[in-house]
PDB file of C-alpha atoms in Angstrom:
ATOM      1  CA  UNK A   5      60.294  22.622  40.792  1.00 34.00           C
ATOM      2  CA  UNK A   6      59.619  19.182  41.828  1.00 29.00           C
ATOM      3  CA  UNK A   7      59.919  16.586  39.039  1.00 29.00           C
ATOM      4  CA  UNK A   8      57.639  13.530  39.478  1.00 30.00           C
ATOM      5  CA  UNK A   9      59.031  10.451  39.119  1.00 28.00           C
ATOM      6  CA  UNK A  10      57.388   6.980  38.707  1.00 32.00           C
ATOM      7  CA  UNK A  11      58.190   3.398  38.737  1.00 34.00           C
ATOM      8  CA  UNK A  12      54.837   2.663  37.616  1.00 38.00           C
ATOM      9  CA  UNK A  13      54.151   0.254  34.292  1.00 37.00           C
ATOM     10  CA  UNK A  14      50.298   1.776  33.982  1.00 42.00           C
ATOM     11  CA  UNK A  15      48.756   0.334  37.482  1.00 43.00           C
ATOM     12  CA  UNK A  16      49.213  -2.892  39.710  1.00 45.00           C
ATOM     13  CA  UNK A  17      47.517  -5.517  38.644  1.00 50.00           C
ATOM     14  CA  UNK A  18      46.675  -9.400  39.063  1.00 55.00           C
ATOM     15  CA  UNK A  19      44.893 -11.816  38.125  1.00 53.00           C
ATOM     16  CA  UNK A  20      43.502 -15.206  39.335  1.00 54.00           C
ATOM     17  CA  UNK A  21      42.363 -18.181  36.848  1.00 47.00           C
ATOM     18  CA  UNK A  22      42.243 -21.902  37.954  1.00 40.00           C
ATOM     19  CA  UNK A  23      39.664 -25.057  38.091  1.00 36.00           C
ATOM     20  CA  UNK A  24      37.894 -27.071  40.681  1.00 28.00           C
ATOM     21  CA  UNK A  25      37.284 -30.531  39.466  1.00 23.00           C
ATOM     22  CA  UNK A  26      35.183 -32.622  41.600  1.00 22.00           C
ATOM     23  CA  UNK A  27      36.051 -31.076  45.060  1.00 21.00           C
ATOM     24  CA  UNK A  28      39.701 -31.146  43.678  1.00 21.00           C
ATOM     25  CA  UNK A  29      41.300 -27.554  42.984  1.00 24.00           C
ATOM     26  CA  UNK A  30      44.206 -27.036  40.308  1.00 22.00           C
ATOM     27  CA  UNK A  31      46.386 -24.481  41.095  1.00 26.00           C
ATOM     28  CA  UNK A  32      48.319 -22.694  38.952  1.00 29.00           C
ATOM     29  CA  UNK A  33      51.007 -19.785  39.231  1.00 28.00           C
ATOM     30  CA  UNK A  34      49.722 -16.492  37.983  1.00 33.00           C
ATOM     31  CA  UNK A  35      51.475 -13.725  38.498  1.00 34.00           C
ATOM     32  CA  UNK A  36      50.923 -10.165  40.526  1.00 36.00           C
ATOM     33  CA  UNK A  37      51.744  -6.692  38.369  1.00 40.00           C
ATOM     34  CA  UNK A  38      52.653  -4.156  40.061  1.00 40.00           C
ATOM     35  CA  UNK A  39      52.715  -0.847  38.745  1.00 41.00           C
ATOM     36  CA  UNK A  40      53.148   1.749  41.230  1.00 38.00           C
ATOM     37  CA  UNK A  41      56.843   0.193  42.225  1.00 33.00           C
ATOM     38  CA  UNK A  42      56.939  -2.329  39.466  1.00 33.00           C
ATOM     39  CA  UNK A  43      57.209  -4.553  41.817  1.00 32.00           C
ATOM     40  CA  UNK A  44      56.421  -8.656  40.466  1.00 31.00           C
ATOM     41  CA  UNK A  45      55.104 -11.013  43.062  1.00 33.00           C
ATOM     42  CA  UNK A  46      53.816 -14.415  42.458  1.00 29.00           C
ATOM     43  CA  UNK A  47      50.577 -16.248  43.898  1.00 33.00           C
ATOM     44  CA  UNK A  48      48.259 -19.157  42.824  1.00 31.00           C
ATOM     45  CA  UNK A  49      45.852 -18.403  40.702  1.00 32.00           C
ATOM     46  CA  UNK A  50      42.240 -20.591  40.955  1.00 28.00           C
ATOM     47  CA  UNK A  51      39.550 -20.772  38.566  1.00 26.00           C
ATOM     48  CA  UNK A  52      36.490 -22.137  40.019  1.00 26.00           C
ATOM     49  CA  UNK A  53      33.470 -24.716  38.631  1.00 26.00           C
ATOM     50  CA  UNK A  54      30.177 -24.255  40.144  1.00 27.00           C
ATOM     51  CA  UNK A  55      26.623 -24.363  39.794  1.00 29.00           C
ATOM     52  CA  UNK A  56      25.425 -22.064  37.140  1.00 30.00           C
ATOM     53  CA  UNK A  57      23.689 -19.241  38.229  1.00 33.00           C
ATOM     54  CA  UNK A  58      23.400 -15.837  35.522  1.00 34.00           C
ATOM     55  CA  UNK A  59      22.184 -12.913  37.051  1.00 41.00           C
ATOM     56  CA  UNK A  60      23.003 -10.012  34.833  1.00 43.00           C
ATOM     57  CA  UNK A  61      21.253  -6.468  33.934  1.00 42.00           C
ATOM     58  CA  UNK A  62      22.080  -4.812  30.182  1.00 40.00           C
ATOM     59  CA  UNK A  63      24.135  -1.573  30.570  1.00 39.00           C
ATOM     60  CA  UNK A  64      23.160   1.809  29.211  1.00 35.00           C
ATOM     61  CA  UNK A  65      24.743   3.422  26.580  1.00 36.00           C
ATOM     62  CA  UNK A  66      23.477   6.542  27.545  1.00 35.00           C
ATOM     63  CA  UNK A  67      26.062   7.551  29.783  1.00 37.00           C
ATOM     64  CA  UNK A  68      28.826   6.663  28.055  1.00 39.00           C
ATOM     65  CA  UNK A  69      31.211   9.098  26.146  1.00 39.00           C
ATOM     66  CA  UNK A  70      30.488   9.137  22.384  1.00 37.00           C
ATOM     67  CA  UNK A  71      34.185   9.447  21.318  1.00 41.00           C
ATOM     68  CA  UNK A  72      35.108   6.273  23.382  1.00 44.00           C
ATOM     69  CA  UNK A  73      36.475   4.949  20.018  1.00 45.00           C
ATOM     70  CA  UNK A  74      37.809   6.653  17.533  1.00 47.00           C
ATOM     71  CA  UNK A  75      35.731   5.828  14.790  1.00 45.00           C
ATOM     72  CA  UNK A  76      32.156   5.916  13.760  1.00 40.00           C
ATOM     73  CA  UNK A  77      32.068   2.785  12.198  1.00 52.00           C
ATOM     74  CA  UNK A  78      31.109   0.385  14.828  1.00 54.00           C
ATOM     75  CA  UNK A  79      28.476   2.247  17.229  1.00 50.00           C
ATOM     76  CA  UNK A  80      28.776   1.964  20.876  1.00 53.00           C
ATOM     77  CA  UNK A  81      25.014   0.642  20.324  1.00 54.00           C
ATOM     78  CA  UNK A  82      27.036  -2.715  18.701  1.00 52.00           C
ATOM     79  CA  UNK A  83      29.504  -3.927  21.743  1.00 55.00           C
ATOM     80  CA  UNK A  84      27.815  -2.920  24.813  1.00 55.00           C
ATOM     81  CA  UNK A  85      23.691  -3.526  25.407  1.00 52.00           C
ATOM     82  CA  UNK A  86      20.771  -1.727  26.511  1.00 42.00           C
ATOM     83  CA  UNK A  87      19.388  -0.851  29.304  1.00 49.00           C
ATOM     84  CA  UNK A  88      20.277   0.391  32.715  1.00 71.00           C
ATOM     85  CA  UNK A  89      23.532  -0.725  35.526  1.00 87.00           C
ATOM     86  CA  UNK A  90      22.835   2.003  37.967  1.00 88.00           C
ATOM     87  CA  UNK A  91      25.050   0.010  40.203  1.00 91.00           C
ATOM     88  CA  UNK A  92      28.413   1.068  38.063  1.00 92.00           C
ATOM     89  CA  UNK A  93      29.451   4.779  37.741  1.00 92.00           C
ATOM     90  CA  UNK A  94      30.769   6.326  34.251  1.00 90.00           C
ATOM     91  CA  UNK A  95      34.222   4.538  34.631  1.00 93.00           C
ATOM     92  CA  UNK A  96      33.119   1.442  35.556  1.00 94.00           C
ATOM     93  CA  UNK A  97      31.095   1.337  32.214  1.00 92.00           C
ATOM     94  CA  UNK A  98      33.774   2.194  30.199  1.00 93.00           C
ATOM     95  CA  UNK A  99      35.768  -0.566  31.650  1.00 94.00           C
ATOM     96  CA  UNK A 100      33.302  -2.810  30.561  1.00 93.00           C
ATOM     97  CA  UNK A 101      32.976  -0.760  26.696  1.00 93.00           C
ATOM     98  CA  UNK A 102      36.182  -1.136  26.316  1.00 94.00           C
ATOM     99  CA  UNK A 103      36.332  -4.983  27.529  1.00 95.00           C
ATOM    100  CA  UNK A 104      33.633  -5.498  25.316  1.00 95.00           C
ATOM    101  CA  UNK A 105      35.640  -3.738  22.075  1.00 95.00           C
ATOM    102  CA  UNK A 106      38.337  -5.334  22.620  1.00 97.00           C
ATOM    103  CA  UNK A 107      36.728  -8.862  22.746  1.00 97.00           C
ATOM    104  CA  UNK A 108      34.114  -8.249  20.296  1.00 96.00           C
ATOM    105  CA  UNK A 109      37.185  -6.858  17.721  1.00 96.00           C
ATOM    106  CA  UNK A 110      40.501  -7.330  19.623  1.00 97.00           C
ATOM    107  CA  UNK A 111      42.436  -7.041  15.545  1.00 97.00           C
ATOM    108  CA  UNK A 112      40.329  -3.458  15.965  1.00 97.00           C
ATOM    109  CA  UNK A 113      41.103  -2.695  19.044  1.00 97.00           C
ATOM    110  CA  UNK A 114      44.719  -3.721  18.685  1.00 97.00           C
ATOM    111  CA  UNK A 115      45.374  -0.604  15.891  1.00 97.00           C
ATOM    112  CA  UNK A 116      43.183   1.950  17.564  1.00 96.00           C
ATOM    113  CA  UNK A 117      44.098   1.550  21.272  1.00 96.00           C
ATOM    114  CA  UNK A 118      47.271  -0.702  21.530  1.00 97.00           C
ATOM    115  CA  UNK A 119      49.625   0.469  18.711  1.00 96.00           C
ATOM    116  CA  UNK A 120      49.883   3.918  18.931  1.00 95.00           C
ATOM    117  CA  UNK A 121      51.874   2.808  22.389  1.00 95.00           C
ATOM    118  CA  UNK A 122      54.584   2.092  20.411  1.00 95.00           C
ATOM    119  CA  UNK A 123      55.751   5.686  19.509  1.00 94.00           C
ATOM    120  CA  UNK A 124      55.460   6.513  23.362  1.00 93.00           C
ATOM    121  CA  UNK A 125      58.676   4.941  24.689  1.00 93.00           C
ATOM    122  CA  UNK A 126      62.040   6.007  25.126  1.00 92.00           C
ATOM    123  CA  UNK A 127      63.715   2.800  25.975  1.00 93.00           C
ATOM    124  CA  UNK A 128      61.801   1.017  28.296  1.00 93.00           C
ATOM    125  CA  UNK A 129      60.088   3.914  29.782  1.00 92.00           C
ATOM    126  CA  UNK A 130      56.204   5.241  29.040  1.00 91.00           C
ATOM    127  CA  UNK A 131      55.377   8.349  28.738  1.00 90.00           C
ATOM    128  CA  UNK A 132      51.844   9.908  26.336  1.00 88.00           C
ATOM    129  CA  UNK A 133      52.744  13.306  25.185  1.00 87.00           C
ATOM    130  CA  UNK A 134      49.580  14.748  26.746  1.00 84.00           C
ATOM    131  CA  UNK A 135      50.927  13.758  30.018  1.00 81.00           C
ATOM    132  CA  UNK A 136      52.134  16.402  32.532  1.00 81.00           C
ATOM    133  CA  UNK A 137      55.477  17.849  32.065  1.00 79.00           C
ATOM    134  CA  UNK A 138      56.566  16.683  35.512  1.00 81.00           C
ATOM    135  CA  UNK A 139      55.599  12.864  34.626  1.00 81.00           C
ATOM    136  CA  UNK A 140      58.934  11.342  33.499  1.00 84.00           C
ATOM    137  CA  UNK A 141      56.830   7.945  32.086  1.00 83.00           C
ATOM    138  CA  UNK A 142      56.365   4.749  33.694  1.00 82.00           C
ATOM    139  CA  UNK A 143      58.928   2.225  33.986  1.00 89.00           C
ATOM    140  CA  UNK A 144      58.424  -0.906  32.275  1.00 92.00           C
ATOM    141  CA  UNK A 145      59.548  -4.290  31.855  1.00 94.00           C
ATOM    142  CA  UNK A 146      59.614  -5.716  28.222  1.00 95.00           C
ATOM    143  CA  UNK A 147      59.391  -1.928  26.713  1.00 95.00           C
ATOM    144  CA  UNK A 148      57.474  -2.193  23.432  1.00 96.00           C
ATOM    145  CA  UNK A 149      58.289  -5.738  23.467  1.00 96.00           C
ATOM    146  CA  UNK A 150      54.856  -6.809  25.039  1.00 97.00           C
ATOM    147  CA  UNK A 151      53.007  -4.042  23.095  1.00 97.00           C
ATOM    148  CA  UNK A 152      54.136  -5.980  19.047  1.00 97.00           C
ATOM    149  CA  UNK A 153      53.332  -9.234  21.112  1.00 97.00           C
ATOM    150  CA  UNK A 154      49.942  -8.165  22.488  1.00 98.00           C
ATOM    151  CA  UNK A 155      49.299  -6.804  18.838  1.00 98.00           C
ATOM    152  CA  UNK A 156      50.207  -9.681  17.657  1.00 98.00           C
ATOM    153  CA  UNK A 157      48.218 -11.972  19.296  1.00 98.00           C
ATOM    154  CA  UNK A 158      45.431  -9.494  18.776  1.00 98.00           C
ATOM    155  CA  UNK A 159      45.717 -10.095  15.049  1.00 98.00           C
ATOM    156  CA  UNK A 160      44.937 -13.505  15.460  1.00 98.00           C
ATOM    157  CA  UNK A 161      42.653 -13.984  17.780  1.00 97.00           C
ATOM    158  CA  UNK A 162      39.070 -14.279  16.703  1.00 97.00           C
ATOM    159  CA  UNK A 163      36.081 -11.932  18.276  1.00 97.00           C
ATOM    160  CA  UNK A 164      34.085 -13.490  20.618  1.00 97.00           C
ATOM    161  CA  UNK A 165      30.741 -12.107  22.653  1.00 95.00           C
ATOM    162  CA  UNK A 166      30.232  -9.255  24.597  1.00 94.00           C
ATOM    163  CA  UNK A 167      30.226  -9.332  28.175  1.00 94.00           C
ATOM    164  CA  UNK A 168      27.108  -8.370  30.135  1.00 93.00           C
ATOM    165  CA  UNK A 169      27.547  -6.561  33.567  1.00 94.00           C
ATOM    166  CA  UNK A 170      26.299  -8.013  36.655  1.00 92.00           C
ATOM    167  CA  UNK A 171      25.191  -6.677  39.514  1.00 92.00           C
ATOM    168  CA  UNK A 172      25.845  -9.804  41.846  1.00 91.00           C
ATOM    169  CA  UNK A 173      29.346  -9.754  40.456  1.00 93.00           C
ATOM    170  CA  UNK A 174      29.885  -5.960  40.995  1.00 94.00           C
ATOM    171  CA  UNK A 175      29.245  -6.099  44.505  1.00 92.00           C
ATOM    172  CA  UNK A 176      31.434  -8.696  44.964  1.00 92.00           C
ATOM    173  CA  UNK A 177      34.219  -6.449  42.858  1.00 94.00           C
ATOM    174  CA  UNK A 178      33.037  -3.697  45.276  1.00 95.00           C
ATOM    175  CA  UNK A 179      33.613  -5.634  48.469  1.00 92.00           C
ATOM    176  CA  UNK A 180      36.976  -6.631  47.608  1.00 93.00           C
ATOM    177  CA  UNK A 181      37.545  -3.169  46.572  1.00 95.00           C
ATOM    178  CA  UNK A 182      36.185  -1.406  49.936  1.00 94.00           C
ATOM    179  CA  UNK A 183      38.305  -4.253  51.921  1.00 93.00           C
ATOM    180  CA  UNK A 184      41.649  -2.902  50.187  1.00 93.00           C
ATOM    181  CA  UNK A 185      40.431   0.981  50.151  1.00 92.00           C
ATOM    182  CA  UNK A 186      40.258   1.015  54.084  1.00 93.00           C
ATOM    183  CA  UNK A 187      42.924  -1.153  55.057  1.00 92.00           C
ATOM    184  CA  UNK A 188      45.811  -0.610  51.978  1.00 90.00           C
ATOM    185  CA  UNK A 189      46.319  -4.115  51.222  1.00 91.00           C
ATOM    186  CA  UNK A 190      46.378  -5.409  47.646  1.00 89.00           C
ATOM    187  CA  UNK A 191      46.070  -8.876  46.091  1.00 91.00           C
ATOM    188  CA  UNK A 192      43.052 -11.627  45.541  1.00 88.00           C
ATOM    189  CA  UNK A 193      42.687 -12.326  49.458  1.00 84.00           C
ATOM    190  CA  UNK A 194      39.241 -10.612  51.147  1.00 83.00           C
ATOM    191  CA  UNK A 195      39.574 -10.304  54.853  1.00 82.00           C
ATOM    192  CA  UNK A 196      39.172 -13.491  55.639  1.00 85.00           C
ATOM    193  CA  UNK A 197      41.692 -15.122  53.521  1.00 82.00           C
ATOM    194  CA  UNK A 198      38.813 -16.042  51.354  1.00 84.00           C
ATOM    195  CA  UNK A 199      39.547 -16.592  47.481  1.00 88.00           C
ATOM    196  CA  UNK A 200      37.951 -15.080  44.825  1.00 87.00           C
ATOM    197  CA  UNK A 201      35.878 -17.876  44.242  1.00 84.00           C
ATOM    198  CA  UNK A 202      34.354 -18.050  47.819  1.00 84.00           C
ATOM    199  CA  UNK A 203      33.734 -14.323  47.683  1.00 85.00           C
ATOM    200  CA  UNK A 204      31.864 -14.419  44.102  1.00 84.00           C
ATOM    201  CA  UNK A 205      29.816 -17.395  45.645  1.00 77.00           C
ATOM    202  CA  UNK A 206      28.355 -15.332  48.445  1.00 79.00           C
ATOM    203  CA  UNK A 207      26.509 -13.190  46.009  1.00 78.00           C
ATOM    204  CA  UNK A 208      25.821 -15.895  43.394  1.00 79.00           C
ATOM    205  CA  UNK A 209      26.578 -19.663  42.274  1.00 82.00           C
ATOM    206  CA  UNK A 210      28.574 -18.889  39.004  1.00 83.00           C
ATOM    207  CA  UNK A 211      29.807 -21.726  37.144  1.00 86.00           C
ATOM    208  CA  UNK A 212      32.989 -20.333  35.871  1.00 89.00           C
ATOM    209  CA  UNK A 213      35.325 -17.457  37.539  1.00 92.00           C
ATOM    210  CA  UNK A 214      37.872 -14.795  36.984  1.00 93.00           C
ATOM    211  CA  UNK A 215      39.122 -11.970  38.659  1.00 94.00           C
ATOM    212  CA  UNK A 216      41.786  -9.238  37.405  1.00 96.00           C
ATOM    213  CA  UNK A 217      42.850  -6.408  40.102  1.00 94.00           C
ATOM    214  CA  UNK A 218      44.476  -3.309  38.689  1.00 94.00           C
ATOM    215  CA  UNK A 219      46.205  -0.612  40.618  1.00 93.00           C
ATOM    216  CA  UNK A 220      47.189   3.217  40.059  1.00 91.00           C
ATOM    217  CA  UNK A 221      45.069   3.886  36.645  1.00 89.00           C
ATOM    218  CA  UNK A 222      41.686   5.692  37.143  1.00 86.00           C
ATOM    219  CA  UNK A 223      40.655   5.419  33.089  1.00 92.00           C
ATOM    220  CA  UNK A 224      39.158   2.767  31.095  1.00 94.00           C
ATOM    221  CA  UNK A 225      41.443   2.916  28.222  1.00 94.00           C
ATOM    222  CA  UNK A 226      44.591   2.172  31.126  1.00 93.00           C
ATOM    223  CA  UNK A 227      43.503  -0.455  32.632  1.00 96.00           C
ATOM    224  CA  UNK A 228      41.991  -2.776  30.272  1.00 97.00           C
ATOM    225  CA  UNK A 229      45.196  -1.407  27.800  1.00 96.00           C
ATOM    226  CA  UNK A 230      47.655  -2.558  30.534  1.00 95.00           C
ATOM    227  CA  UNK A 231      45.964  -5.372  31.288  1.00 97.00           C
ATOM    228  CA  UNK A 232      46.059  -6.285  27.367  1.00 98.00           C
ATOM    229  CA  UNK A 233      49.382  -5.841  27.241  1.00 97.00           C
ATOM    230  CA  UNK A 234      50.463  -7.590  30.727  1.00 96.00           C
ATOM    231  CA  UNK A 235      54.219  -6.152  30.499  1.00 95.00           C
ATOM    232  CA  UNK A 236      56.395  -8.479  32.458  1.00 94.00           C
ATOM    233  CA  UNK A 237      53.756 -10.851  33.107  1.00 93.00           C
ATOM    234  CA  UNK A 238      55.318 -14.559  31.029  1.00 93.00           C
ATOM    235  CA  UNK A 239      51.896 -15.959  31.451  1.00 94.00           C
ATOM    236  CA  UNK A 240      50.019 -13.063  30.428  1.00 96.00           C
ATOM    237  CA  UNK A 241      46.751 -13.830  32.621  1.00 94.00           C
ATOM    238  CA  UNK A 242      45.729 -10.938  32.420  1.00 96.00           C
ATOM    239  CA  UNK A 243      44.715 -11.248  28.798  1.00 97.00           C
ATOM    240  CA  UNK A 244      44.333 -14.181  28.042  1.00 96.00           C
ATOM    241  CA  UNK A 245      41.198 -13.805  30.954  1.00 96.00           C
ATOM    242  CA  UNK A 246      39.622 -10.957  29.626  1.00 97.00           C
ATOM    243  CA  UNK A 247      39.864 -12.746  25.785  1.00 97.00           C
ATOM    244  CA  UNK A 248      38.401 -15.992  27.090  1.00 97.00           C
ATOM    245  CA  UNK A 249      35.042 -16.994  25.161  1.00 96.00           C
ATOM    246  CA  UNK A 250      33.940 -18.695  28.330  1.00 95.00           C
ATOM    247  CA  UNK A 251      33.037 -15.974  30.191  1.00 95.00           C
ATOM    248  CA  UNK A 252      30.012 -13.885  29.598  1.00 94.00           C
ATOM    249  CA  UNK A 253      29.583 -11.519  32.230  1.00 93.00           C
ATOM    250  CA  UNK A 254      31.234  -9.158  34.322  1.00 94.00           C
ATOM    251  CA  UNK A 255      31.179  -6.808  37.643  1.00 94.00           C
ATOM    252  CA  UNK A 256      33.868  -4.212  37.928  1.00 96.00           C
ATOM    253  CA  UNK A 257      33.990  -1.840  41.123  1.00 96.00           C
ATOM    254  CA  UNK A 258      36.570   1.296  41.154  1.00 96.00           C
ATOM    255  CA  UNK A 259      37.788   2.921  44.599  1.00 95.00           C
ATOM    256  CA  UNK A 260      40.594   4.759  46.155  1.00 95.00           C
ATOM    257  CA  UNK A 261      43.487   2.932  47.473  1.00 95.00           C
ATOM    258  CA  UNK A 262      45.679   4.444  50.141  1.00 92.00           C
ATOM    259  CA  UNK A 263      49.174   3.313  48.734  1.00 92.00           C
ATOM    260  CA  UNK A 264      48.726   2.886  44.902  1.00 91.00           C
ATOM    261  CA  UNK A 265      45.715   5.975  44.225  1.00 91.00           C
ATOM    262  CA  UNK A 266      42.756   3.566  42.779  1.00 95.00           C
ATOM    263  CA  UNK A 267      42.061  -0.079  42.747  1.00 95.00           C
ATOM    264  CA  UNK A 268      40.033  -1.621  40.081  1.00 97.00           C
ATOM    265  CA  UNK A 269      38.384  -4.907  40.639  1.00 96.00           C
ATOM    266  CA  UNK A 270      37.137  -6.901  37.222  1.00 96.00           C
ATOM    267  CA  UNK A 271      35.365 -10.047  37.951  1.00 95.00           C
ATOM    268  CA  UNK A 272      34.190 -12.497  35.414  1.00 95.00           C
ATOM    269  CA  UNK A 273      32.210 -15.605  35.637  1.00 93.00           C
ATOM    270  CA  UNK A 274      30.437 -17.736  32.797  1.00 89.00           C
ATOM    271  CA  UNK A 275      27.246 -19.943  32.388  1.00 80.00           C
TER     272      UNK A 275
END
């Protein structure tokens, strides 16, 4: 019987912060996840200071599961908003629940979503119960190391607002998404060695920028999880982008990637 093996920490993923001060750009060194080979690359990061433009449409709770957290206490109705995002399928808006959960409660979110991680390793490797039999775990770096840190910091860190999806940023998430479906490339570089910045400004002037890229995971509570917990990641970007109170919206685009299964793209920008 074949027994499946992976190398993977819960996806690939990067992410890209920096500032652009009067026509000068500060670089700084984020760092690349990689989960399907666990494989740690390192590339400046920018975070970009533009005009302020918000375009933004109020998601629908409608299509979202009910059971998305485990308790009844806080309703979805209470960290996502009304309306429609026809532009974002089922996943996508679960990405962005479970964004907003974690920034609207992240001591919350911590207990319910983060710390039951802890009984799932056997050394360094990850492996949920529910999992198939074949799946020997995911290999990780810090083991649960980075999960008591990212609960830790979780503790402390005060809720801030909700995030509101964007369609301008979505199709910018979708773009880069598309570019590394077709071609199998990975990384904050569109096609023509653009940045994230110069993408996200073809769709819309936004004052203040993120992006985090996640690879292998196909389900909310993965990505934004991994991305929480940024194993092997000394900076952690990854979190510290999608806890930053200066952003306040957000375009996410899912697709299939030729090498790694899925790539997620999570933009952010702020007013």
């Amino acid at each position: 019987m074949h027994r499946q093996i992976s190398d993977e920490c819960c996806g690939y993923s990067c992410s890209v912060t920096g500032k652009v001060n009067q026509c000068h750009e500060v670089q700084q060194i984020t760092t690349i996840l990689f989960f399907p080979a666990m494989l740690l690359l390192l590339v400046p990061g920018v975070f970009f200071l533009l005009p302020a433009h918000i375009e933004a449409t109020e998601i629908s709770t409608s299509t979202l599961s009910e059971d998305v957290y485990p308790n009844t206490d806080q309703p979805v109705d209470d960290i996502t908003t009304h309306g429609q995002a026809d532009y974002l399928n089922d996943i996508e808006k679960e990405v962005v629940l479970h964004l907003n959960m974690a920034r609207t409660d992240p001591g919350r979110y911590a207990a319910k979503f983060i710390k039951p991680r802890i009984r799932y390793f056997a050394g360094k490797r990850y492996r949920e119960p529910w999992q198939s039999a074949s799946f020997v775990g995911y290999r990780t770096h810090e083991g649960k190391k980075a999960v008591h840190e990212c609960i830790a910091v979780m503790e402390s860190t005060l809720p801030i607002k909700r995030l509101l999806p964007s369609k301008g940023l979505s199709l910018a998430a979708k773009d880069h998404a598309r570019f590394q479906s077709r071609t199998g490339r990975i990384g904050h570089r569109g096609p023509d060695g653009s940045k994230p910045g110069t993408r996200l400004r073809q769709h819309y002037n936004w004052r203040i920028t993120g992006e985090n890229i996640s690879y292998g995971l196909n389900t909310a509570r993965e990505i934004v999880a991994c991305l929480l917990v940024d194993d092997g990641v000394h900076s952690r970007g990854h979190r510290s982008i999608i806890l930053d109170p200066q952003f306040s919206i957000v375009g996410v685009a899912i697709e299939r990637h030729p090498l790694h299964r899925y790539v997620c793209v999570i933009n952010f920008a702020g007013n």
